[in-house]
């Protein structure tokens, strides 16, 4: 829906200047561009957290020998699935002359570049053939690799482990994240939306408790007049924080309905975990609902929310949930489109207590993680113990 509005200007139109014989001036511009991209620290400036898994595309998008493209942390990727069913991800650039490999051909095993036909094994990205070589050539083809990234499929997403540029992969890459589920049978659905903002704005928007009554006013959820004082316990968890198990807001209709149906108390637990994940679990008797929202940096001025929810509540059909979910996401998206208008002019911003404390924790967690990686020391947690926050919403 809104996607068309948001996909502004990518990719930048650089190719227009490479017509006919390349003038000196054009050549210099191209070289400077290339140099800027390789400058050390440029990636750090973008404020991305490397060495984590990020969802790249929905599993269903990769069918047969199709190659699909995605961008994560400003890295263009080409993804596919081998004949044996293994998803793979490579940088969408041939190591020979840089043409996107996604223009090439995939036979279920190897990706063939569309320019000079070099072929790369899809899973290892190792070059297996350079058609122009003669029997006299000594070039060791097997020493050439395209850039590739670990890839895993979970919860209907193809996840890519984005190791920092210029670094080696760790000996063991952790498993890709999985949505917690609590029974054999359940319903599951996915939603996504793009936000024209830096990932930090997307994330603090996601965990912001004070915008609800103003942005998410709906007859089915709550009204502005239901605003009241809240008090919630938070506790530190590895790489994040938890809103301790509690009974959800009494001014939200769906929770009231759930309570009436099961006749038991409702508890909800909400976690935020670096780099970008909000997990929510709701339990009432045997009924459960579990959701995860991730905010993934595409570029420094564009991020995407991927939302997946699973539940065993028979009375909640998927279509109905999607209808409400889409309304919610659209409300957030519209707000962030407007916010981006303001942020273009670099205004001074503020974070206030207590409503913006989670945002402060996020920034502190992120800074502490980067510091611990830089110094090779243990990461310090910004929270020393449980904290009670109070706000009105
Ligand atoms: S650019 Fe890919 S084979 Fe030459
Ligand atoms: Fe929201």
XYZ file of C-alpha atoms and ligand atoms in Angstrom:
398
model
C 0.000 0.000 0.000
C 2.126 2.868 1.294
C 5.211 1.132 -0.008
C 5.104 3.003 -3.270
C 5.239 6.334 -1.442
C 8.158 5.253 0.654
C 10.478 3.814 -1.942
C 11.851 7.156 -2.915
C 14.937 7.452 -5.037
C 16.617 4.069 -4.583
C 18.845 3.090 -6.210
C 20.540 6.438 -6.875
C 20.850 6.984 -10.597
C 24.599 6.858 -11.050
C 24.569 4.929 -14.281
C 23.354 7.934 -16.256
C 26.844 9.429 -16.295
C 28.563 6.349 -17.716
C 27.615 6.911 -21.333
C 29.915 6.592 -24.295
C 33.554 7.153 -23.474
C 33.966 8.055 -19.830
C 35.310 11.571 -19.353
C 38.088 12.252 -16.809
C 35.649 14.166 -14.607
C 33.148 11.336 -14.500
C 35.858 8.837 -13.746
C 37.039 10.893 -10.778
C 33.535 11.156 -9.379
C 33.062 7.410 -9.618
C 36.382 6.731 -7.928
C 35.649 9.160 -5.117
C 32.318 7.501 -4.560
C 34.006 4.150 -4.304
C 36.618 5.482 -1.914
C 33.985 7.019 0.361
C 32.171 3.726 0.616
C 35.336 1.966 1.803
C 36.406 4.616 4.299
C 36.747 2.951 7.694
C 34.140 4.121 10.161
C 31.592 5.048 7.526
C 29.448 2.083 8.552
C 29.744 3.023 12.219
C 28.490 6.518 11.423
C 25.286 5.089 10.048
C 24.415 3.860 13.551
C 23.837 0.231 12.571
C 24.443 -2.736 14.845
C 26.396 -5.383 12.969
C 26.909 -9.036 13.898
C 23.229 -9.772 14.413
C 20.517 -11.562 12.455
C 18.049 -9.436 10.511
C 14.999 -10.579 8.542
C 15.651 -9.904 4.847
C 12.621 -11.227 2.963
C 9.626 -13.459 3.576
C 10.369 -17.129 2.848
C 7.410 -17.295 0.477
C 9.038 -14.720 -1.804
C 11.743 -17.191 -2.836
C 10.150 -19.732 -5.143
C 11.984 -22.183 -7.398
C 15.178 -20.792 -8.882
C 14.134 -17.188 -8.417
C 16.731 -14.703 -7.234
C 15.329 -11.934 -5.073
C 16.978 -8.753 -3.846
C 16.894 -7.025 -0.490
C 18.874 -4.370 1.302
C 20.012 -4.631 4.925
C 22.196 -2.042 6.654
C 22.844 -0.454 3.254
C 24.213 -3.741 1.913
C 22.492 -4.854 -1.303
C 21.788 -8.583 -1.166
C 20.735 -11.273 -3.584
C 18.912 -14.218 -2.059
C 17.700 -17.559 -3.281
C 17.169 -21.169 -2.301
C 19.171 -24.128 -3.633
C 17.582 -27.238 -5.115
C 18.215 -28.898 -1.696
C 16.207 -26.141 -0.019
C 19.023 -24.106 1.593
C 18.462 -20.359 1.576
C 21.528 -18.318 0.684
C 22.486 -14.653 0.628
C 25.319 -12.921 -1.186
C 26.204 -9.297 -1.668
C 24.425 -8.325 -4.857
C 27.639 -7.472 -6.679
C 29.869 -9.653 -8.808
C 33.457 -9.582 -7.462
C 34.712 -9.191 -11.049
C 33.147 -5.884 -12.127
C 30.394 -5.288 -9.609
C 27.305 -5.866 -11.715
C 24.471 -7.115 -9.486
C 24.458 -10.908 -9.450
C 20.668 -10.713 -9.320
C 20.727 -9.993 -13.071
C 22.348 -13.387 -13.519
C 20.998 -16.888 -13.781
C 20.525 -19.417 -10.990
C 20.227 -23.120 -11.770
C 19.516 -24.353 -8.244
C 23.231 -24.793 -7.475
C 25.277 -21.947 -8.909
C 24.680 -18.296 -9.713
C 25.991 -17.266 -13.118
C 26.907 -13.604 -13.581
C 25.180 -11.925 -16.512
C 28.317 -10.042 -17.646
C 31.136 -12.550 -18.252
C 29.467 -15.706 -17.009
C 31.549 -16.361 -13.905
C 29.726 -18.933 -11.821
C 29.548 -19.021 -8.012
C 28.446 -21.822 -5.753
C 25.309 -20.453 -4.071
C 26.043 -21.721 -0.554
C 29.760 -20.956 -0.281
C 29.932 -18.127 -2.873
C 33.113 -19.770 -4.161
C 33.826 -19.195 -7.831
C 33.552 -22.461 -9.768
C 34.047 -21.297 -13.338
C 35.492 -18.403 -15.355
C 34.520 -19.117 -18.962
C 37.163 -16.835 -20.510
C 40.121 -18.790 -19.087
C 42.142 -20.993 -21.446
C 44.055 -24.128 -20.571
C 47.225 -21.957 -20.371
C 45.825 -19.741 -17.579
C 47.148 -20.208 -14.072
C 44.453 -18.243 -12.195
C 43.145 -20.217 -9.212
C 39.408 -19.877 -9.744
C 38.574 -21.565 -6.436
C 40.346 -18.782 -4.519
C 37.812 -16.224 -5.732
C 34.709 -15.640 -3.651
C 31.700 -13.410 -3.910
C 30.783 -11.852 -0.537
C 28.313 -14.046 1.253
C 26.375 -13.998 4.508
C 25.001 -16.745 6.772
C 21.350 -17.315 6.071
C 18.576 -19.096 7.980
C 14.814 -19.569 7.694
C 12.586 -19.133 10.741
C 8.968 -18.132 11.323
C 8.438 -17.527 7.611
C 11.404 -15.180 7.162
C 14.785 -15.551 5.524
C 17.209 -14.141 8.109
C 20.666 -12.917 7.231
C 23.518 -12.629 9.715
C 25.109 -9.288 8.941
C 28.692 -9.552 10.053
C 30.521 -6.246 10.146
C 32.211 -5.231 6.882
C 35.800 -6.336 6.687
C 35.532 -8.767 9.608
C 35.669 -12.550 9.671
C 32.630 -14.548 10.667
C 32.755 -15.920 14.228
C 33.565 -19.641 14.570
C 29.967 -20.359 15.489
C 27.153 -18.124 14.390
C 24.230 -18.194 16.863
C 20.893 -19.570 15.629
C 18.466 -17.131 14.018
C 15.758 -15.836 16.403
C 12.556 -17.870 16.806
C 9.126 -16.681 17.927
C 8.111 -18.432 21.193
C 4.991 -20.590 20.747
C 3.175 -22.553 23.451
C 1.095 -25.276 21.788
C 1.354 -27.609 18.793
C -1.458 -25.985 16.860
C -1.689 -22.270 16.377
C -2.444 -19.558 13.874
C 0.345 -17.350 12.578
C 0.394 -14.214 10.469
C 2.881 -11.610 9.256
C 2.652 -7.890 8.569
C 5.248 -5.351 7.553
C 5.592 -1.681 6.817
C 8.364 0.694 5.862
C 9.213 3.825 7.807
C 11.156 6.694 6.242
C 13.383 7.023 9.285
C 16.596 5.933 10.882
C 16.258 2.618 12.724
C 16.700 4.385 16.100
C 13.553 6.465 15.535
C 11.694 3.330 14.440
C 12.752 1.488 17.582
C 11.979 4.203 20.094
C 8.638 4.674 18.353
C 7.956 0.961 18.804
C 8.594 1.013 22.561
C 7.068 4.429 23.239
C 4.254 4.062 25.795
C 2.882 7.615 25.553
C 1.739 7.867 21.924
C -1.067 5.283 22.214
C -3.942 7.588 23.173
C -3.039 10.053 20.407
C -1.905 7.865 17.520
C -3.895 4.687 18.115
C -7.325 6.077 18.853
C -9.812 3.555 17.530
C -13.280 2.583 18.601
C -12.116 -1.013 18.987
C -9.065 -0.231 21.064
C -9.383 2.849 23.218
C -10.144 6.541 23.162
C -8.130 9.616 24.117
C -10.348 10.083 27.170
C -9.386 6.744 28.663
C -5.914 8.110 29.467
C -4.910 7.272 33.031
C -1.862 6.873 35.211
C 0.121 3.677 34.818
C 2.838 2.091 36.857
C 4.946 -0.728 35.428
C 7.895 -2.731 36.689
C 10.913 -3.151 34.430
C 13.902 -5.410 34.899
C 17.199 -5.895 33.065
C 17.633 -8.960 30.825
C 20.651 -9.813 28.642
C 20.924 -7.207 25.850
C 17.651 -5.608 26.850
C 14.911 -5.051 29.380
C 11.589 -6.578 30.325
C 8.304 -5.083 31.361
C 7.651 -7.624 34.111
C 4.576 -9.877 33.831
C 1.514 -7.813 34.663
C -2.202 -7.554 33.944
C -2.644 -5.528 30.790
C -4.213 -2.130 30.636
C -7.841 -2.095 31.786
C -8.690 0.425 29.051
C -8.001 -1.980 26.177
C -11.068 -3.823 24.940
C -9.381 -6.974 23.508
C -7.812 -7.851 26.884
C -11.160 -7.431 28.598
C -12.705 -9.773 26.050
C -10.004 -12.391 26.590
C -10.523 -12.279 30.331
C -14.251 -12.744 29.905
C -13.785 -15.737 27.583
C -11.238 -17.705 29.606
C -12.574 -16.595 32.975
C -8.965 -16.380 34.117
C -6.502 -13.585 34.696
C -4.512 -12.201 31.799
C -0.793 -11.574 32.077
C 1.450 -9.965 29.553
C 5.225 -9.734 29.375
C 7.039 -7.430 27.000
C 10.753 -7.676 26.225
C 13.002 -5.440 24.246
C 16.215 -7.079 23.064
C 19.046 -5.655 20.972
C 19.479 -5.096 18.174
C 15.857 -4.361 17.295
C 13.326 -6.733 18.808
C 10.134 -6.307 20.795
C 8.588 -9.540 22.020
C 5.202 -9.750 23.693
C 3.569 -12.756 25.328
C 0.023 -12.810 26.604
C -1.303 -15.742 28.607
C -4.734 -16.431 30.038
C -5.373 -19.996 31.195
C -4.458 -22.228 28.244
C -4.838 -19.403 25.785
C -1.762 -17.612 24.541
C -0.730 -14.949 22.094
C 2.860 -14.284 21.134
C 4.223 -11.581 18.874
C 7.508 -10.166 17.709
C 8.215 -6.879 16.006
C 11.648 -6.165 14.593
C 12.775 -2.852 13.178
C 15.370 -3.513 10.520
C 17.640 -0.857 9.046
C 17.452 -0.851 5.268
C 19.349 2.394 4.793
C 20.154 5.127 7.278
C 16.970 6.928 6.207
C 14.709 3.901 5.836
C 13.748 1.044 8.106
C 11.120 -1.693 8.043
C 8.927 -3.158 10.751
C 8.369 -6.906 10.412
C 5.615 -8.093 12.683
C 4.756 -11.743 13.265
C 2.067 -12.967 15.636
C 0.959 -16.462 16.645
C -1.924 -17.504 18.904
C -4.221 -20.365 19.846
C -7.299 -18.254 20.574
C -9.991 -19.955 18.479
C -12.199 -16.901 18.510
C -9.584 -14.724 16.806
C -9.562 -15.376 13.049
C -6.467 -14.370 11.095
C -8.349 -11.916 8.847
C -9.736 -10.024 11.827
C -6.358 -9.773 13.510
C -4.773 -8.591 10.267
C -7.415 -5.924 9.899
C -6.642 -4.495 13.338
C -2.908 -5.026 12.957
C -2.786 -3.163 9.649
C -4.714 -0.253 11.135
C -2.196 -0.043 13.971
C 0.826 -0.213 11.711
C -0.637 2.361 9.346
C -1.206 4.744 12.244
C 2.429 4.375 13.281
C 3.621 4.670 9.703
C 1.645 7.834 9.020
C 3.010 9.364 12.196
C 6.570 8.524 11.253
C 6.154 9.910 7.749
C 5.129 13.183 9.372
C 7.965 12.958 11.898
C 10.458 12.499 9.040
C 9.245 15.826 7.638
C 10.329 17.501 10.860
C 13.565 15.550 11.272
C 14.772 16.645 7.828
C 15.664 19.990 9.358
C 17.640 18.532 12.242
C 15.651 19.890 15.196
C 16.836 19.526 18.787
C 14.996 16.655 20.469
C 14.416 15.544 24.054
C 13.739 12.414 26.034
C 11.709 12.874 29.226
C 11.192 10.775 32.340
C 9.483 8.416 32.842
C 7.738 7.914 29.509
C 10.949 8.029 27.468
C 13.038 5.992 29.888
C 12.809 2.851 27.687
C 14.187 4.936 24.805
C 17.042 6.084 27.053
C 17.771 2.449 27.965
C 17.818 1.528 24.282
C 20.403 4.183 23.461
C 22.465 3.225 26.519
C 22.329 -0.495 25.678
C 23.417 0.222 22.144
C 26.269 2.503 23.209
C 27.439 0.030 25.865
C 27.398 -2.848 23.396
C 29.442 -0.875 20.888
C 31.865 0.142 23.614
C 32.276 -3.435 24.846
C 32.926 -4.645 21.299
C 35.425 -1.865 20.734
C 37.348 -2.561 23.931
C 36.777 -6.323 24.092
C 35.401 -5.982 27.620
C 32.175 -7.236 29.175
C 29.098 -5.236 28.253
C 27.762 -3.056 31.041
C 23.993 -3.043 31.492
C 22.508 0.436 31.954
C 20.046 -0.918 34.561
C 21.341 -2.161 37.887
C 18.065 -3.780 38.977
C 14.276 -3.562 38.748
C 12.816 -0.115 38.167
C 9.246 1.187 38.426
C 8.176 3.668 35.779
C 5.075 5.844 35.915
C 3.372 7.654 33.092
C -0.100 8.539 31.848
C -1.449 6.899 28.705
S 31.190 -8.786 -13.874
Fe 30.497 -10.688 -13.272
S 31.605 -12.027 -14.508
Fe 32.401 -10.113 -15.037
Fe 2.404 2.671 17.874
